[in-house]
Amino acid sequence: MKVAIASGKGGTGKTTVATNLAKVAAAEGCTAAYLDCDVEEPNGRLFLKPTVDKQRSIDKLLPAVDLGRCTFCGRCSQACRYGAIACVGKQVLVFAELCHSCGGCTLACPVDAIREVPKSIGELLLGMAGPIRFVEGRLNVGEAMSPPAIRAVKSSTHHAPRDDLRHTECDQYNEADLTIFDCPPGTSCPVIESVRGSDLVLLVTEPTPFGLNDLQLAVEMVRTLKLPLAVVLNRCDIGDDRVRRYCAGQRIPILAEIPDDRAVAEAYCRGQLASDAAPSFAGRIRSLLGRILKGAA
Amino acid sequence: MKELVVVSGKGGAGKTSVLAALASVAGPCVLADCDVDAADLHLIFQPQVIHREDFTGGQKARIMPDYCTACGKCEELCRFDAIWFDGPGNGRVPQTFRVDATACEGCGVCVDYCAENAIDFSPALCGQWFVSETRCGPMVHAKLGIGAENSGKLVTQVRRAAQETAHRQALDLILCDGPPGIGCPVIASLTGASLALFVVEPTVSGLHDFRRVAQLAARLNVPGLLAVNKADLNDNLTRDLEAMAVEQGIVLAGRIPYDRDVTRAQMAGKTLLEVSNGPAARGIRQVWSIVQEQLRAGAASQTSGLIQIGNSRNKPISCDHERV
């Protein structure tokens, strides 16, 4: 089962829920995989502390023009919707940060002067955190587009071929009882790329006005993608009951309510798994796991 | 004109609460919410919208089922897995191809190579942006469409409108609430700004994420200030954060202690300084005095905080669908 842990608002506890869920699942005898899809700011590694045994480049394809063959006809720049390739006099300029690697320029070139070459935009880290399979994508600072890196995380295995940029779903992980996608905050393209293909989207929120507003946006996004969804209410005792009322009205199940707990916050500060530091928290995550797996069955 | 952008790397670090509180002490200024995919600043300022505009980003492909012959060329060429073979039949073929709009990146390759010209390619409505009035002055904000792309481009639009508003009303300060992360909307928020205020919590992830967003700001030549939020949660990490900041030439703007009044203010739809004079409120006032100094100091060296996309100092980095 593939569970995406997401939220509209940042800092609601996605990584806390995701890492502890992986840990508790493994302790309960499930095979678990944790995929850090928050490639702009990946934090799961700080808590799961995996041994990384493979590291490889995440590449995106960029056009490379053979100026010997090029006739400077300009069809490539006409074809490009992103303004990423420009034919200026006897020169062809490629603007890497604008390129979406769609291949349009290569197809448009009448003399086959354009080849696509990989350019590194980040790194993929593969390893084990005890029994938990661990994958992290890490976008290079200055790179604007995270979806290709997220695709690389989700299509990765320990044996995946290099340069496999085409999204190939994550069938390789089907044998894991629980595969967790730890998603970035927000509701735009990186989040959509992260939750795509999951069996359940778990939205972590808190009972505050910001939490509610961003939850509503995230719910709309998940419903547009037609994916099943449920809510985890974190720091459930800090605000009011507007989030609960909203969920009830929308028939969205709240699978766990986690009280604000200094022990959990302190463990988080230090980079310690809260389920190791606070037994009551571990209990709540176990019951969350039970409800996720029961829902799947 | 000066533009202060609040960023953090990690989400939920207190950007919006800190920015709203600063607006209470900053005097006349323009507020800009650059976190367009999960905007929250309006919950504090209850803006009265006086101008709204649709935002169209790039184009999106749409297969017209009546003309599709199900040849499969579009599916073969699409790099984004946006083409699905589950469209309605049309009398000639029992099933046609369909574009998943949430996956389409608007490259137009399918459009160019469709033998039947069966693919429509129109500008997509990506969201809306607003110019509003609030009790703390004008505010520019936006709402990105569900599943829409181009958040970086919408951020640029919000900043442009904020600059125009500031210019029109003769205000010389813009306070921008930035998005989390380091990707395209963050790059669009920071590029050409006068000053970045990093709001960071003393946690291992806060530290990790701060390092990356600080590197980004440095690459974009935006000078930075660090305010440690909930600083008393972990003294050691607070010191580590400050040491890292100093190493990178980032000015220390102070510490904001953990204070339940921050949540109380949010619940009431108020800024912290409107409801509290507690420890966090005092921390914010301290931060503001240092921010002000830095803005003044910057005034000597920098003539304009306008978006300088395209000039030689700030190399454009963007995922926008246009070269700016």
Short mmCIF file of C-alpha atoms in Angstrom, two decimals, chain B residues 33-323:
data_model
loop_
_atom_site.label_atom_id
_atom_site.label_comp_id
_atom_site.label_asym_id
_atom_site.label_seq_id
_atom_site.Cartn_x
_atom_site.Cartn_y
_atom_site.Cartn_z
CA ASP B 33 1.56 37.30 -0.03
CA CYS B 34 3.97 35.36 -2.24
CA ASP B 35 2.96 31.96 -0.84
CA VAL B 36 0.44 31.63 -3.64
CA ASP B 37 -0.30 27.94 -3.30
CA ALA B 38 -1.17 28.07 0.40
CA ALA B 39 -1.77 31.74 1.14
CA ASP B 40 -2.68 32.57 4.74
CA LEU B 41 -1.92 36.26 5.23
CA HIS B 42 -5.50 37.20 4.30
CA LEU B 43 -6.73 35.32 7.38
CA ILE B 44 -5.01 37.91 9.55
CA PHE B 45 -5.77 41.02 7.51
CA GLN B 46 -9.27 40.26 6.11
CA PRO B 47 -8.52 42.25 2.94
CA GLN B 48 -11.25 44.14 1.09
CA VAL B 49 -10.60 43.31 -2.55
CA ILE B 50 -10.62 46.42 -4.74
CA HIS B 51 -9.14 44.92 -7.89
CA ARG B 52 -9.01 41.34 -9.12
CA GLU B 53 -7.48 39.86 -12.22
CA ASP B 54 -7.35 36.42 -13.79
CA PHE B 55 -3.94 34.92 -14.16
CA THR B 56 -3.25 32.80 -17.21
CA GLY B 57 -0.03 30.87 -17.29
CA GLY B 58 1.06 28.61 -20.10
CA GLN B 59 -1.17 26.62 -22.39
CA LYS B 60 -2.65 23.19 -21.84
CA ALA B 61 -3.43 20.51 -24.37
CA ARG B 62 -6.96 19.12 -24.69
CA ILE B 63 -7.85 16.34 -27.12
CA MET B 64 -11.14 16.90 -28.93
CA PRO B 65 -12.68 13.41 -28.87
CA ASP B 66 -14.67 13.93 -32.06
CA TYR B 67 -11.51 14.24 -34.13
CA CYS B 68 -9.25 11.70 -32.40
CA THR B 69 -8.45 8.59 -34.43
CA ALA B 70 -6.68 6.91 -31.52
CA CYS B 71 -3.40 6.63 -33.42
CA GLY B 72 -1.47 7.00 -30.18
CA LYS B 73 1.16 9.44 -31.46
CA CYS B 74 0.47 11.87 -28.62
CA GLU B 75 0.91 9.18 -25.99
CA GLU B 76 4.14 8.05 -27.60
CA LEU B 77 5.65 11.56 -27.60
CA CYS B 78 4.44 12.89 -24.23
CA ARG B 79 7.24 12.95 -21.66
CA PHE B 80 4.94 13.78 -18.75
CA ASP B 81 2.65 10.74 -18.76
CA ALA B 82 -0.22 13.12 -19.34
CA ILE B 83 -1.96 11.13 -22.09
CA TRP B 84 -4.39 8.40 -21.14
CA PHE B 85 -6.31 6.02 -23.37
CA ASP B 86 -9.65 6.42 -21.63
CA GLY B 87 -11.44 9.15 -23.58
CA PRO B 88 -14.96 8.66 -24.94
CA GLY B 89 -15.59 6.84 -28.24
CA ASN B 90 -16.68 8.80 -31.29
CA GLY B 91 -18.30 6.38 -33.75
CA ARG B 92 -15.06 5.70 -35.58
CA VAL B 93 -13.07 4.43 -32.63
CA PRO B 94 -14.49 2.96 -29.41
CA GLN B 95 -11.98 4.80 -27.24
CA THR B 96 -10.00 8.03 -27.67
CA PHE B 97 -7.01 9.53 -25.95
CA ARG B 98 -7.40 12.11 -23.16
CA VAL B 99 -5.01 14.64 -21.60
CA ASP B 100 -4.67 14.65 -17.82
CA ALA B 101 -4.60 18.42 -17.24
CA THR B 102 -2.87 18.01 -13.87
CA ALA B 103 0.07 16.27 -15.55
CA CYS B 104 0.27 18.36 -18.75
CA GLU B 105 3.20 20.80 -18.69
CA GLY B 106 2.07 22.63 -21.82
CA CYS B 107 5.00 21.70 -24.07
CA GLY B 108 2.72 21.43 -27.11
CA VAL B 109 4.57 18.45 -28.63
CA CYS B 110 1.35 16.43 -28.92
CA VAL B 111 -0.34 19.41 -30.58
CA ASP B 112 2.43 19.77 -33.16
CA TYR B 113 2.48 16.10 -34.13
CA CYS B 114 -1.23 15.24 -34.10
CA ALA B 115 -2.01 14.24 -37.68
CA GLU B 116 -5.69 15.08 -37.24
CA ASN B 117 -5.22 18.48 -35.61
CA ALA B 118 -7.40 17.06 -32.87
CA ILE B 119 -5.66 18.78 -29.99
CA ASP B 120 -6.74 22.15 -28.72
CA PHE B 121 -4.03 24.26 -27.07
CA SER B 122 -5.41 27.24 -25.20
CA PRO B 123 -4.05 29.44 -22.45
CA ALA B 124 -4.96 27.91 -19.10
CA LEU B 125 -6.46 29.91 -16.26
CA CYS B 126 -3.97 29.34 -13.46
CA GLY B 127 -5.42 31.49 -10.72
CA GLN B 128 -6.37 34.99 -9.69
CA TRP B 129 -4.57 37.86 -8.05
CA PHE B 130 -5.97 40.70 -6.00
CA VAL B 131 -5.14 44.19 -4.84
CA SER B 132 -6.89 44.88 -1.55
CA GLU B 133 -7.16 47.28 1.34
CA THR B 134 -6.43 46.21 4.90
CA ARG B 135 -6.19 47.96 8.25
CA CYS B 136 -2.38 47.96 7.80
CA GLY B 137 -2.38 49.33 4.25
CA PRO B 138 -2.71 47.87 0.76
CA MET B 139 -2.16 44.18 0.19
CA VAL B 140 -1.50 42.16 -2.96
CA HIS B 141 -2.33 38.48 -2.83
CA ALA B 142 -3.28 35.60 -5.09
CA LYS B 143 -4.91 32.24 -5.31
CA LEU B 144 -3.31 29.62 -7.49
CA GLY B 145 -5.82 27.37 -9.26
CA ILE B 146 -6.13 23.83 -7.99
CA GLY B 147 -3.48 21.70 -9.60
CA ALA B 148 -2.22 24.67 -11.61
CA GLU B 149 1.37 25.21 -12.60
CA ASN B 150 3.32 28.43 -12.86
CA SER B 151 3.37 29.35 -9.20
CA GLY B 152 6.68 31.14 -9.82
CA LYS B 153 5.14 33.25 -12.53
CA LEU B 154 2.20 34.15 -10.29
CA VAL B 155 4.62 35.16 -7.53
CA THR B 156 6.37 37.46 -9.99
CA GLN B 157 2.98 38.95 -10.89
CA VAL B 158 2.14 39.53 -7.20
CA ARG B 159 5.46 41.27 -6.63
CA ARG B 160 5.06 43.40 -9.73
CA ALA B 161 1.57 44.49 -8.64
CA ALA B 162 2.87 45.21 -5.13
CA GLN B 163 5.60 47.42 -6.58
CA GLU B 164 3.12 49.29 -8.72
CA THR B 165 0.82 49.77 -5.75
CA ALA B 166 3.69 51.05 -3.63
CA HIS B 167 4.70 53.41 -6.39
CA ARG B 168 1.16 54.73 -6.87
CA GLN B 169 0.61 55.31 -3.18
CA ALA B 170 4.11 56.67 -2.60
CA LEU B 171 4.98 53.94 -0.09
CA ASP B 172 8.60 52.91 0.13
CA LEU B 173 8.35 49.51 1.79
CA ILE B 174 6.93 46.16 0.67
CA LEU B 175 6.66 43.27 3.12
CA CYS B 176 6.49 39.91 1.32
CA ASP B 177 5.43 36.64 2.89
CA GLY B 178 7.43 33.98 1.05
CA PRO B 179 6.70 30.31 0.36
CA PRO B 180 8.54 27.35 1.94
CA GLY B 181 11.20 25.36 0.07
CA ILE B 182 13.89 26.48 -2.36
CA GLY B 183 12.17 25.85 -5.70
CA CYS B 184 10.66 28.08 -8.33
CA PRO B 185 8.22 30.14 -6.18
CA VAL B 186 11.00 30.84 -3.67
CA ILE B 187 13.40 31.85 -6.42
CA ALA B 188 10.69 34.11 -7.84
CA SER B 189 10.13 35.63 -4.38
CA LEU B 190 13.79 36.33 -3.65
CA THR B 191 15.11 37.44 -7.03
CA GLY B 192 15.93 41.15 -6.83
CA ALA B 193 14.55 41.63 -3.29
CA SER B 194 16.29 44.12 -0.99
CA LEU B 195 16.50 41.89 2.05
CA ALA B 196 15.58 38.35 3.10
CA LEU B 197 14.44 37.71 6.66
CA PHE B 198 14.95 34.04 7.54
CA VAL B 199 12.53 32.87 10.21
CA VAL B 200 13.87 29.59 11.55
CA GLU B 201 13.05 27.32 14.48
CA PRO B 202 15.87 25.70 16.46
CA THR B 203 15.34 22.15 15.22
CA VAL B 204 17.65 19.90 13.22
CA SER B 205 15.37 20.22 10.21
CA GLY B 206 15.08 23.99 10.64
CA LEU B 207 18.88 24.19 10.58
CA HIS B 208 19.17 21.88 7.58
CA ASP B 209 16.58 23.80 5.57
CA PHE B 210 17.92 27.21 6.58
CA ARG B 211 21.33 26.30 5.21
CA ARG B 212 19.86 25.56 1.77
CA VAL B 213 17.64 28.62 1.52
CA ALA B 214 20.51 30.83 2.77
CA GLN B 215 22.70 29.43 -0.01
CA LEU B 216 19.99 30.25 -2.50
CA ALA B 217 19.65 33.84 -1.25
CA ALA B 218 23.42 34.24 -1.44
CA ARG B 219 23.43 33.03 -5.05
CA LEU B 220 20.75 35.56 -5.86
CA ASN B 221 22.75 38.30 -4.13
CA VAL B 222 20.02 39.00 -1.59
CA PRO B 223 21.45 39.99 1.82
CA GLY B 224 19.89 38.17 4.76
CA LEU B 225 18.85 38.48 8.38
CA LEU B 226 18.11 35.64 10.79
CA ALA B 227 15.37 35.65 13.41
CA VAL B 228 15.23 32.47 15.49
CA ASN B 229 11.62 31.67 16.28
CA LYS B 230 10.72 29.74 19.46
CA ALA B 231 14.40 30.22 20.29
CA ASP B 232 14.03 28.93 23.85
CA LEU B 233 12.94 25.45 22.68
CA ASN B 234 16.55 24.44 22.21
CA ASP B 235 19.38 26.78 23.24
CA ASN B 236 22.13 24.72 21.64
CA LEU B 237 20.50 24.65 18.24
CA THR B 238 19.68 28.35 18.49
CA ARG B 239 23.38 29.02 18.97
CA ASP B 240 24.24 26.68 16.07
CA LEU B 241 21.81 28.54 13.83
CA GLU B 242 23.27 31.89 14.77
CA ALA B 243 26.83 30.65 14.29
CA MET B 244 25.95 29.35 10.83
CA ALA B 245 24.32 32.66 9.97
CA VAL B 246 27.33 34.70 11.05
CA GLU B 247 29.61 32.43 9.04
CA GLN B 248 27.54 33.16 5.94
CA GLY B 249 27.46 36.91 6.48
CA ILE B 250 23.84 36.88 7.64
CA VAL B 251 22.97 39.51 10.25
CA LEU B 252 21.40 38.32 13.51
CA ALA B 253 18.03 39.98 13.98
CA GLY B 254 17.26 38.45 17.36
CA ARG B 255 15.36 35.70 19.07
CA ILE B 256 11.61 35.30 19.40
CA PRO B 257 10.67 33.18 22.42
CA TYR B 258 7.96 30.51 22.35
CA ASP B 259 4.73 32.21 23.35
CA ARG B 260 1.16 30.88 23.25
CA ASP B 261 0.01 34.38 22.35
CA VAL B 262 1.18 33.67 18.79
CA THR B 263 -1.47 30.97 18.33
CA ARG B 264 -4.00 33.10 20.23
CA ALA B 265 -3.46 35.98 17.79
CA GLN B 266 -3.93 33.66 14.82
CA MET B 267 -7.15 32.24 16.30
CA ALA B 268 -8.44 35.79 16.68
CA GLY B 269 -7.44 36.84 13.16
CA LYS B 270 -5.13 39.51 14.55
CA THR B 271 -1.42 40.22 14.39
CA LEU B 272 0.58 39.27 17.46
CA LEU B 273 1.24 42.89 18.34
CA GLU B 274 -2.46 43.68 18.19
CA VAL B 275 -3.24 41.25 21.00
CA SER B 276 -0.09 40.87 23.03
CA ASN B 277 2.79 42.61 24.66
CA GLY B 278 4.32 39.36 25.82
CA PRO B 279 7.77 37.86 25.23
CA ALA B 280 7.22 37.03 21.54
CA ALA B 281 5.82 40.51 20.85
CA ARG B 282 8.86 42.06 22.47
CA GLY B 283 11.10 39.79 20.40
CA ILE B 284 9.36 40.95 17.22
CA ARG B 285 9.88 44.63 18.11
CA GLN B 286 13.57 43.88 18.56
CA VAL B 287 13.69 42.11 15.19
CA TRP B 288 11.98 45.06 13.55
CA SER B 289 14.51 47.56 14.88
CA ILE B 290 17.34 45.53 13.33
CA VAL B 291 15.45 45.01 10.07
CA GLN B 292 14.95 48.75 9.87
CA GLU B 293 18.65 49.42 10.39
CA GLN B 294 19.52 46.97 7.64
CA LEU B 295 17.00 48.45 5.24
CA ARG B 296 18.48 51.88 5.87
CA ALA B 297 22.03 50.60 5.52
CA GLY B 298 21.05 48.92 2.26
CA ALA B 299 19.57 52.17 1.01
CA ALA B 300 23.03 53.59 0.55
CA SER B 301 24.28 50.73 -1.57
CA GLN B 302 21.16 49.80 -3.45
CA THR B 303 19.10 52.31 -5.32
CA SER B 304 16.06 50.19 -6.03
CA GLY B 305 14.56 47.00 -4.71
CA LEU B 306 12.48 46.49 -7.83
CA ILE B 307 12.53 43.10 -9.45
CA GLN B 308 15.75 43.14 -11.35
CA ILE B 309 15.10 40.04 -13.35
CA GLY B 310 17.09 40.24 -16.51
CA ASN B 311 19.83 42.54 -15.34
CA SER B 312 23.31 41.17 -15.18
CA ARG B 313 23.61 41.00 -11.40
CA ASN B 314 20.66 38.67 -10.94
CA LYS B 315 20.86 35.90 -13.42
CA PRO B 316 17.32 34.80 -14.10
CA ILE B 317 16.55 31.40 -12.67
CA SER B 318 12.97 30.49 -13.22
CA CYS B 319 10.58 27.79 -14.19
CA ASP B 320 8.30 30.35 -15.71
CA HIS B 321 7.02 29.73 -19.16
CA GLU B 322 8.59 32.88 -20.43
CA ARG B 323 12.03 34.31 -20.60
#
